[in-house]
Amino acid sequence: MKILVTGGTGYIGSHTVVELQAKGFEVIIVDNLSNSTIDVLDNIAKISGKKPLFEKFDLTDPVITSAFFKLHSDISAVIHFAAFKAVGESVENPLKYYHNNLLSLVNILQGMVENNIRDIVFSSSCTVYGQPEQLPAREDTPVQKAVSPYGNTKQICEEIITDTSLTANIRGVLLRYFNPIGAHETAFIGELPLGVPNCLMPYITQTAIGKRPFLRVWGDDYETPDGTAIRDYIHVVDLAKAHVVAVERLTGGICRQNVEIFNLGTGNGLSVLEVIKSFERTSGVKLNYEIKERRAGDIVKVWADTEFANRELGWKAEKSLDEMTESAWKWELALANRK
Ligand code: UD1
C-alpha cells in the first residue's frame, strides 16, 4: 500500500516514515522543506534501506495539489503532518498560520474526495484540552478555547475533517499528541529546530552541548510536587508507531466511527526538573539551568488518559523517560559530528 506522508521530512514525519517502511508500506512524502532539509531522505534510507518517494511543493497551492492527487490516485491513505507549529510565532502572525495549516488540509481533502481516497490520519495536539479541570485528559474531556492561533488551527482542522466525513467518503483518525521528545536510536533522524528552540528537550540538549549558555526553567512555584510544570513526554518512536496502527485501522475498515480521536501519551505526568534529572543521568552532563518567572500561556499540568488508545489501537507507549533523554542527547552529539 502507498501512503502519502505530508511533512514527512519533519521531526515526527520522518520517524513515522521509517516505521511505515518497516511494516512494508510504500511511502511518498510531500514537503515544501520550509522547516526541514532534503538530506533527511538519505538518513531515512540509512535506517530502512529504502529512500521514500518525494515531491517538493506547497500544499496550500490548490492547482498543484489537485494535479498531484490525480497523478497518485493509487494512494491508500494520507498521514498529514505538514503544518507550522511555533506557538509564539502564530500569535505574532496569525494569518500565516491560518493560511498554511487550514488551506493545506482543505486542498488535501479535496484531492482525496476527487480521487476516492478515503482515509486520513491527522496530527492534532493535547493543546486542544487547554488546562483540563480533570486529569488525566480523556478524549471526551471538553476542548477549550485555544490560547493561540496555532492551537486554534488544530481545533479547526479537527472540525474540518469531522464535517467533511459527514457527507463525503472520508474517514479520519485524529491523534492528539502530548509532548513528543527523543530521537531514533540510530541518531540518523531527530528534531531539527530552526533558530532558538522553544520546546524543552532541544533546549536542554543545545545547552548541554554549549550552543546555549543555560536553560531557563519557566517557574518553580506551580502547585506541583517540585513546583515545576508537568507534561506527558512521549518518545517520538512510540508516537510514530501509533500512526502505523492508525493507518492499518483505517485501511482495514475496523474503525467504529467515521472520525475517531486518540490521545498519544504515556499517561505519566513528569515535571521539568524530572526531565532535567533524567537528562543528567543518561548523558553524564551537568546541566546549567536557572529558575525564571512562569512563561506566559503555559498550563500547569497535563497528562493523557491512555486507556482508550491502549484498548482500541492495541498500542502502548513503551519507552522510558531515560530512553527519551538518552536518544535526544545521542542525536545532538550526532548533529555536532556532522558539521
Ligand atoms: C508547547 C506548546 C503547545 C504545543 C507543544 C508541542 C506553548 C505554550 N505550548 O507545549 O501548544 O502543542 O509545545 O509542540 O508553547 N520549559 C522550560 N524552559 C524552556 C522550555 C520549556 O522550563 O526553555 C518548560 C515549559 O514551561 C513547560 C515544559 O518545559 O512546562 C514543556 O515545554 P514545551 O516543550 O515548550 O512544551 P509545551 O509548553 O507543553
CSV table of C-alpha atoms in Angstrom, one decimal, residues 6-301:
chain,number,residue,atom,x,y,z
A,6,THR,CA,2.8,15.2,4.2
A,7,GLY,CA,5.6,16.8,6.2
A,8,GLY,CA,7.5,13.5,6.0
A,9,THR,CA,10.9,15.1,6.3
A,10,GLY,CA,10.0,16.8,9.6
A,11,TYR,CA,10.5,15.5,13.1
A,12,ILE,CA,7.6,13.3,13.7
A,13,GLY,CA,7.0,12.7,10.0
A,14,SER,CA,10.5,11.2,9.4
A,15,HIS,CA,10.2,8.8,12.3
A,16,THR,CA,6.7,7.7,11.0
A,17,VAL,CA,8.1,7.1,7.5
A,18,VAL,CA,10.7,4.7,9.0
A,19,GLU,CA,8.0,2.8,10.9
A,20,LEU,CA,5.8,2.6,7.9
A,21,GLN,CA,8.6,1.3,5.7
A,22,ALA,CA,9.4,-1.3,8.4
A,23,LYS,CA,5.9,-2.6,8.0
A,24,GLY,CA,6.2,-2.8,4.3
A,25,PHE,CA,4.3,0.3,3.3
A,26,GLU,CA,5.4,2.3,0.3
A,27,VAL,CA,5.8,5.9,1.3
A,28,ILE,CA,5.5,9.1,-0.8
A,29,ILE,CA,6.5,12.3,1.0
A,30,VAL,CA,5.2,15.7,0.2
A,31,ASP,CA,7.1,18.5,1.9
A,32,ASN,CA,7.9,22.1,1.0
A,33,LEU,CA,11.1,21.9,3.1
A,34,SER,CA,10.2,25.1,5.0
A,35,ASN,CA,11.3,23.6,8.2
A,36,SER,CA,13.4,20.5,7.2
A,37,THR,CA,16.1,19.5,4.8
A,38,ILE,CA,16.4,17.2,1.9
A,39,ASP,CA,19.1,15.1,3.4
A,40,VAL,CA,16.5,13.6,5.8
A,41,LEU,CA,15.6,11.3,2.8
A,42,ASP,CA,19.1,9.8,2.8
A,43,ASN,CA,19.1,9.4,6.5
A,44,ILE,CA,15.7,7.6,6.4
A,45,ALA,CA,17.2,5.3,3.8
A,46,LYS,CA,20.2,4.6,6.1
A,47,ILE,CA,17.8,3.2,8.6
A,48,SER,CA,15.3,1.5,6.4
A,49,GLY,CA,17.4,0.7,3.3
A,50,LYS,CA,14.8,2.4,1.2
A,51,LYS,CA,14.6,6.0,0.1
A,52,PRO,CA,11.0,7.2,0.1
A,53,LEU,CA,9.4,8.8,-3.0
A,54,PHE,CA,9.5,12.6,-2.6
A,55,GLU,CA,7.7,15.6,-4.1
A,56,LYS,CA,8.6,19.2,-3.0
A,57,PHE,CA,5.7,21.5,-3.3
A,58,ASP,CA,3.4,23.6,-1.2
A,59,LEU,CA,0.1,22.0,-0.2
A,60,THR,CA,-1.6,25.4,0.0
A,61,ASP,CA,-1.5,25.6,-3.8
A,62,PRO,CA,-4.8,24.1,-4.9
A,63,VAL,CA,-3.8,23.5,-8.5
A,64,ILE,CA,-0.5,21.7,-7.8
A,65,THR,CA,-2.1,19.7,-5.0
A,66,SER,CA,-5.0,18.6,-7.2
A,67,ALA,CA,-2.6,17.6,-10.0
A,68,PHE,CA,-0.6,15.6,-7.5
A,69,PHE,CA,-3.6,13.6,-6.3
A,70,LYS,CA,-4.7,12.9,-9.9
A,71,LEU,CA,-1.3,11.5,-10.6
A,72,HIS,CA,-1.2,9.5,-7.4
A,73,SER,CA,-4.7,8.3,-7.1
A,74,ASP,CA,-3.4,4.9,-6.1
A,75,ILE,CA,-2.6,6.3,-2.6
A,76,SER,CA,-4.3,4.2,0.1
A,77,ALA,CA,-4.2,6.7,3.0
A,78,VAL,CA,-2.8,10.1,3.9
A,79,ILE,CA,-0.9,11.0,7.1
A,80,HIS,CA,-1.0,14.8,7.3
A,81,PHE,CA,1.8,16.3,9.4
A,82,ALA,CA,2.7,19.3,7.3
A,83,ALA,CA,1.9,22.4,9.4
A,84,PHE,CA,3.5,25.3,11.2
A,85,LYS,CA,3.9,24.7,14.9
A,86,ALA,CA,5.5,27.6,16.7
A,87,VAL,CA,3.0,28.9,19.2
A,88,GLY,CA,4.6,32.3,19.7
A,89,GLU,CA,5.0,32.9,16.0
A,90,SER,CA,1.4,32.1,15.5
A,91,VAL,CA,0.4,34.9,17.9
A,92,GLU,CA,2.7,37.3,16.0
A,93,ASN,CA,1.5,36.2,12.6
A,94,PRO,CA,-1.9,34.5,12.8
A,95,LEU,CA,-2.7,34.8,9.1
A,96,LYS,CA,0.5,32.8,8.2
A,97,TYR,CA,-0.8,30.0,10.5
A,98,TYR,CA,-4.4,30.1,9.3
A,99,HIS,CA,-3.3,30.2,5.7
A,100,ASN,CA,-0.9,27.4,5.9
A,101,ASN,CA,-2.5,25.0,8.3
A,102,LEU,CA,-6.1,25.3,7.1
A,103,LEU,CA,-5.6,25.6,3.4
A,104,SER,CA,-3.3,22.7,3.1
A,105,LEU,CA,-5.8,20.5,4.8
A,106,VAL,CA,-8.7,21.7,2.7
A,107,ASN,CA,-6.7,21.1,-0.5
A,108,ILE,CA,-5.7,17.6,0.7
A,109,LEU,CA,-9.3,16.6,1.5
A,110,GLN,CA,-10.4,18.0,-1.9
A,111,GLY,CA,-7.8,15.9,-3.6
A,112,MET,CA,-8.8,12.8,-1.6
A,113,VAL,CA,-12.5,13.3,-2.4
A,114,GLU,CA,-11.8,13.8,-6.1
A,115,ASN,CA,-9.8,10.6,-6.3
A,116,ASN,CA,-11.7,8.3,-3.9
A,117,ILE,CA,-9.0,8.2,-1.3
A,118,ARG,CA,-10.9,7.7,2.0
A,119,ASP,CA,-8.5,7.6,4.9
A,120,ILE,CA,-6.6,10.3,6.7
A,121,VAL,CA,-4.6,10.4,9.9
A,122,PHE,CA,-4.3,13.9,11.3
A,123,SER,CA,-1.7,15.3,13.7
A,124,SER,CA,-3.6,17.0,16.4
A,125,SER,CA,-2.4,18.1,19.8
A,126,CYS,CA,-3.2,17.9,23.5
A,127,THR,CA,-3.2,21.7,23.2
A,128,VAL,CA,-6.9,21.4,22.4
A,129,TYR,CA,-7.6,20.5,26.1
A,130,GLY,CA,-6.0,23.7,27.4
A,131,GLN,CA,-5.7,23.2,31.2
A,132,PRO,CA,-8.3,20.5,31.8
A,133,GLU,CA,-10.3,20.6,35.0
A,134,GLN,CA,-9.9,16.9,35.5
A,135,LEU,CA,-6.7,14.9,34.9
A,136,PRO,CA,-5.8,12.7,33.1
A,137,ALA,CA,-7.2,14.2,30.0
A,138,ARG,CA,-9.6,11.8,28.2
A,139,GLU,CA,-10.6,12.1,24.6
A,140,ASP,CA,-14.0,13.3,25.7
A,141,THR,CA,-12.6,15.9,28.0
A,142,PRO,CA,-14.1,19.2,26.7
A,143,VAL,CA,-12.0,21.1,24.2
A,144,GLN,CA,-11.2,24.6,25.5
A,145,LYS,CA,-10.9,27.8,23.6
A,146,ALA,CA,-7.5,27.9,22.1
A,147,VAL,CA,-5.0,30.3,23.5
A,148,SER,CA,-3.0,30.7,20.3
A,149,PRO,CA,-3.8,30.7,16.6
A,150,TYR,CA,-1.6,27.6,16.3
A,151,GLY,CA,-3.8,25.8,18.8
A,152,ASN,CA,-6.9,27.1,17.0
A,153,THR,CA,-5.7,25.7,13.7
A,154,LYS,CA,-5.5,22.2,15.4
A,155,GLN,CA,-9.1,22.6,16.6
A,156,ILE,CA,-10.4,23.9,13.3
A,157,CYS,CA,-8.7,21.1,11.4
A,158,GLU,CA,-10.3,18.5,13.6
A,159,GLU,CA,-13.6,20.1,12.8
A,160,ILE,CA,-12.9,20.3,9.1
A,161,ILE,CA,-12.2,16.6,8.9
A,162,THR,CA,-15.2,15.8,11.0
A,163,ASP,CA,-17.6,17.9,9.0
A,164,THR,CA,-16.2,16.6,5.7
A,165,SER,CA,-16.7,13.0,6.8
A,166,LEU,CA,-20.4,13.7,7.4
A,167,THR,CA,-21.1,14.0,3.6
A,168,ALA,CA,-18.0,12.8,1.8
A,169,ASN,CA,-16.5,9.4,1.8
A,170,ILE,CA,-13.7,10.4,4.2
A,171,ARG,CA,-12.7,8.7,7.4
A,172,GLY,CA,-10.2,10.1,9.8
A,173,VAL,CA,-8.2,9.3,12.9
A,174,LEU,CA,-7.3,12.4,14.9
A,175,LEU,CA,-4.2,11.8,17.0
A,176,ARG,CA,-3.8,14.2,19.9
A,177,TYR,CA,-0.1,14.2,20.7
A,178,PHE,CA,1.2,15.1,24.2
A,179,ASN,CA,4.9,16.1,24.3
A,180,PRO,CA,7.0,14.1,21.8
A,181,ILE,CA,10.7,14.1,22.5
A,182,GLY,CA,13.7,11.9,21.8
A,183,ALA,CA,15.1,10.6,18.5
A,184,HIS,CA,15.6,7.4,16.6
A,185,GLU,CA,18.1,5.1,18.3
A,186,THR,CA,20.4,5.2,15.3
A,187,ALA,CA,20.7,9.0,15.6
A,188,PHE,CA,20.2,9.3,11.8
A,189,ILE,CA,17.0,11.3,12.3
A,190,GLY,CA,15.7,13.6,15.1
A,191,GLU,CA,14.4,17.0,15.8
A,192,LEU,CA,16.0,19.9,13.9
A,193,PRO,CA,14.7,23.1,15.4
A,194,LEU,CA,15.3,26.2,13.3
A,195,GLY,CA,16.8,29.0,15.4
A,196,VAL,CA,16.3,29.1,19.1
A,197,PRO,CA,14.1,26.2,20.3
A,198,ASN,CA,11.0,26.9,22.3
A,199,CYS,CA,10.5,23.4,23.4
A,200,LEU,CA,12.2,21.9,26.5
A,201,MET,CA,14.1,18.9,25.1
A,202,PRO,CA,16.0,20.6,22.3
A,203,TYR,CA,16.8,23.5,24.6
A,204,ILE,CA,18.3,21.1,27.1
A,205,THR,CA,20.5,19.3,24.6
A,206,GLN,CA,21.6,22.6,22.9
A,207,THR,CA,22.5,23.9,26.4
A,208,ALA,CA,24.4,20.8,27.3
A,209,ILE,CA,26.4,20.9,24.0
A,210,GLY,CA,27.2,24.6,24.5
A,211,LYS,CA,25.0,26.2,21.9
A,212,ARG,CA,23.0,28.0,24.7
A,213,PRO,CA,24.6,29.3,27.9
A,214,PHE,CA,21.8,28.0,30.2
A,215,LEU,CA,18.3,26.6,30.3
A,216,ARG,CA,15.6,28.8,31.8
A,217,VAL,CA,13.2,26.8,33.8
A,218,TRP,CA,9.9,28.6,33.5
A,219,GLY,CA,8.6,28.7,37.0
A,220,ASP,CA,9.1,26.6,40.1
A,221,ASP,CA,6.1,27.9,42.1
A,222,TYR,CA,3.3,25.9,40.5
A,223,GLU,CA,1.1,23.6,42.6
A,224,THR,CA,3.0,20.5,41.7
A,225,PRO,CA,5.3,18.3,43.8
A,226,ASP,CA,8.5,20.1,42.9
A,227,GLY,CA,6.9,23.4,41.8
A,228,THR,CA,7.7,23.0,38.1
A,229,ALA,CA,5.1,22.3,35.4
A,230,ILE,CA,4.1,18.8,34.4
A,231,ARG,CA,3.7,17.3,30.9
A,232,ASP,CA,3.3,13.9,29.4
A,233,TYR,CA,6.5,13.3,27.5
A,234,ILE,CA,6.4,10.5,24.9
A,235,HIS,CA,9.2,9.0,22.8
A,236,VAL,CA,8.8,10.1,19.2
A,237,VAL,CA,9.3,6.4,18.0
A,238,ASP,CA,6.4,5.3,20.2
A,239,LEU,CA,4.4,8.1,18.7
A,240,ALA,CA,5.4,7.2,15.2
A,241,LYS,CA,4.3,3.6,15.7
A,242,ALA,CA,0.8,4.7,16.7
A,243,HIS,CA,0.5,6.3,13.2
A,244,VAL,CA,1.1,2.9,11.5
A,245,VAL,CA,-1.5,1.3,13.7
A,246,ALA,CA,-3.9,4.1,12.8
A,247,VAL,CA,-3.3,3.6,9.1
A,248,GLU,CA,-3.9,-0.1,9.5
A,249,ARG,CA,-7.1,0.5,11.4
A,250,LEU,CA,-8.4,2.9,8.7
A,251,THR,CA,-7.4,0.8,5.7
A,252,GLY,CA,-8.6,-2.4,7.4
A,253,GLY,CA,-12.0,-0.8,7.8
A,254,ILE,CA,-12.2,-1.5,11.5
A,255,CYS,CA,-13.0,2.0,12.7
A,256,ARG,CA,-16.1,2.3,14.9
A,257,GLN,CA,-16.9,5.8,13.6
A,258,ASN,CA,-16.1,7.9,10.6
A,259,VAL,CA,-13.8,10.0,12.8
A,260,GLU,CA,-12.0,8.7,15.8
A,261,ILE,CA,-9.9,10.5,18.3
A,262,PHE,CA,-7.0,9.1,20.3
A,263,ASN,CA,-4.6,10.5,22.9
A,264,LEU,CA,-1.0,9.7,22.3
A,265,GLY,CA,0.9,9.9,25.5
A,266,THR,CA,2.3,7.6,28.2
A,267,GLY,CA,-0.2,8.5,30.9
A,268,ASN,CA,2.7,9.7,33.2
A,269,GLY,CA,3.0,13.3,34.1
A,270,LEU,CA,6.6,14.5,34.6
A,271,SER,CA,8.0,17.8,35.8
A,272,VAL,CA,10.6,19.9,34.1
A,273,LEU,CA,13.0,19.0,36.9
A,274,GLU,CA,12.4,15.3,36.4
A,275,VAL,CA,13.3,15.6,32.7
A,276,ILE,CA,16.5,17.6,33.6
A,277,LYS,CA,17.5,14.9,36.2
A,278,SER,CA,16.9,12.1,33.7
A,279,PHE,CA,19.0,14.0,31.1
A,280,GLU,CA,21.8,14.5,33.5
A,281,ARG,CA,21.7,10.8,34.5
A,282,THR,CA,21.7,9.4,30.9
A,283,SER,CA,24.2,11.9,29.4
A,284,GLY,CA,26.5,12.3,32.3
A,285,VAL,CA,26.4,16.1,31.7
A,286,LYS,CA,25.6,18.5,34.5
A,287,LEU,CA,23.1,20.9,33.0
A,288,ASN,CA,23.4,24.7,33.6
A,289,TYR,CA,19.9,26.0,34.4
A,290,GLU,CA,18.2,28.9,36.2
A,291,ILE,CA,14.8,29.2,37.6
A,292,LYS,CA,12.8,32.1,35.9
A,293,GLU,CA,9.3,33.5,36.1
A,294,ARG,CA,6.4,31.4,34.6
A,295,ARG,CA,6.1,31.6,30.8
A,296,ALA,CA,3.0,33.4,29.6
A,297,GLY,CA,0.4,31.0,28.2
A,298,ASP,CA,1.9,27.9,29.9
A,299,ILE,CA,-0.5,25.5,31.5
A,300,VAL,CA,0.3,24.0,34.9
A,301,LYS,CA,-0.1,20.3,34.2
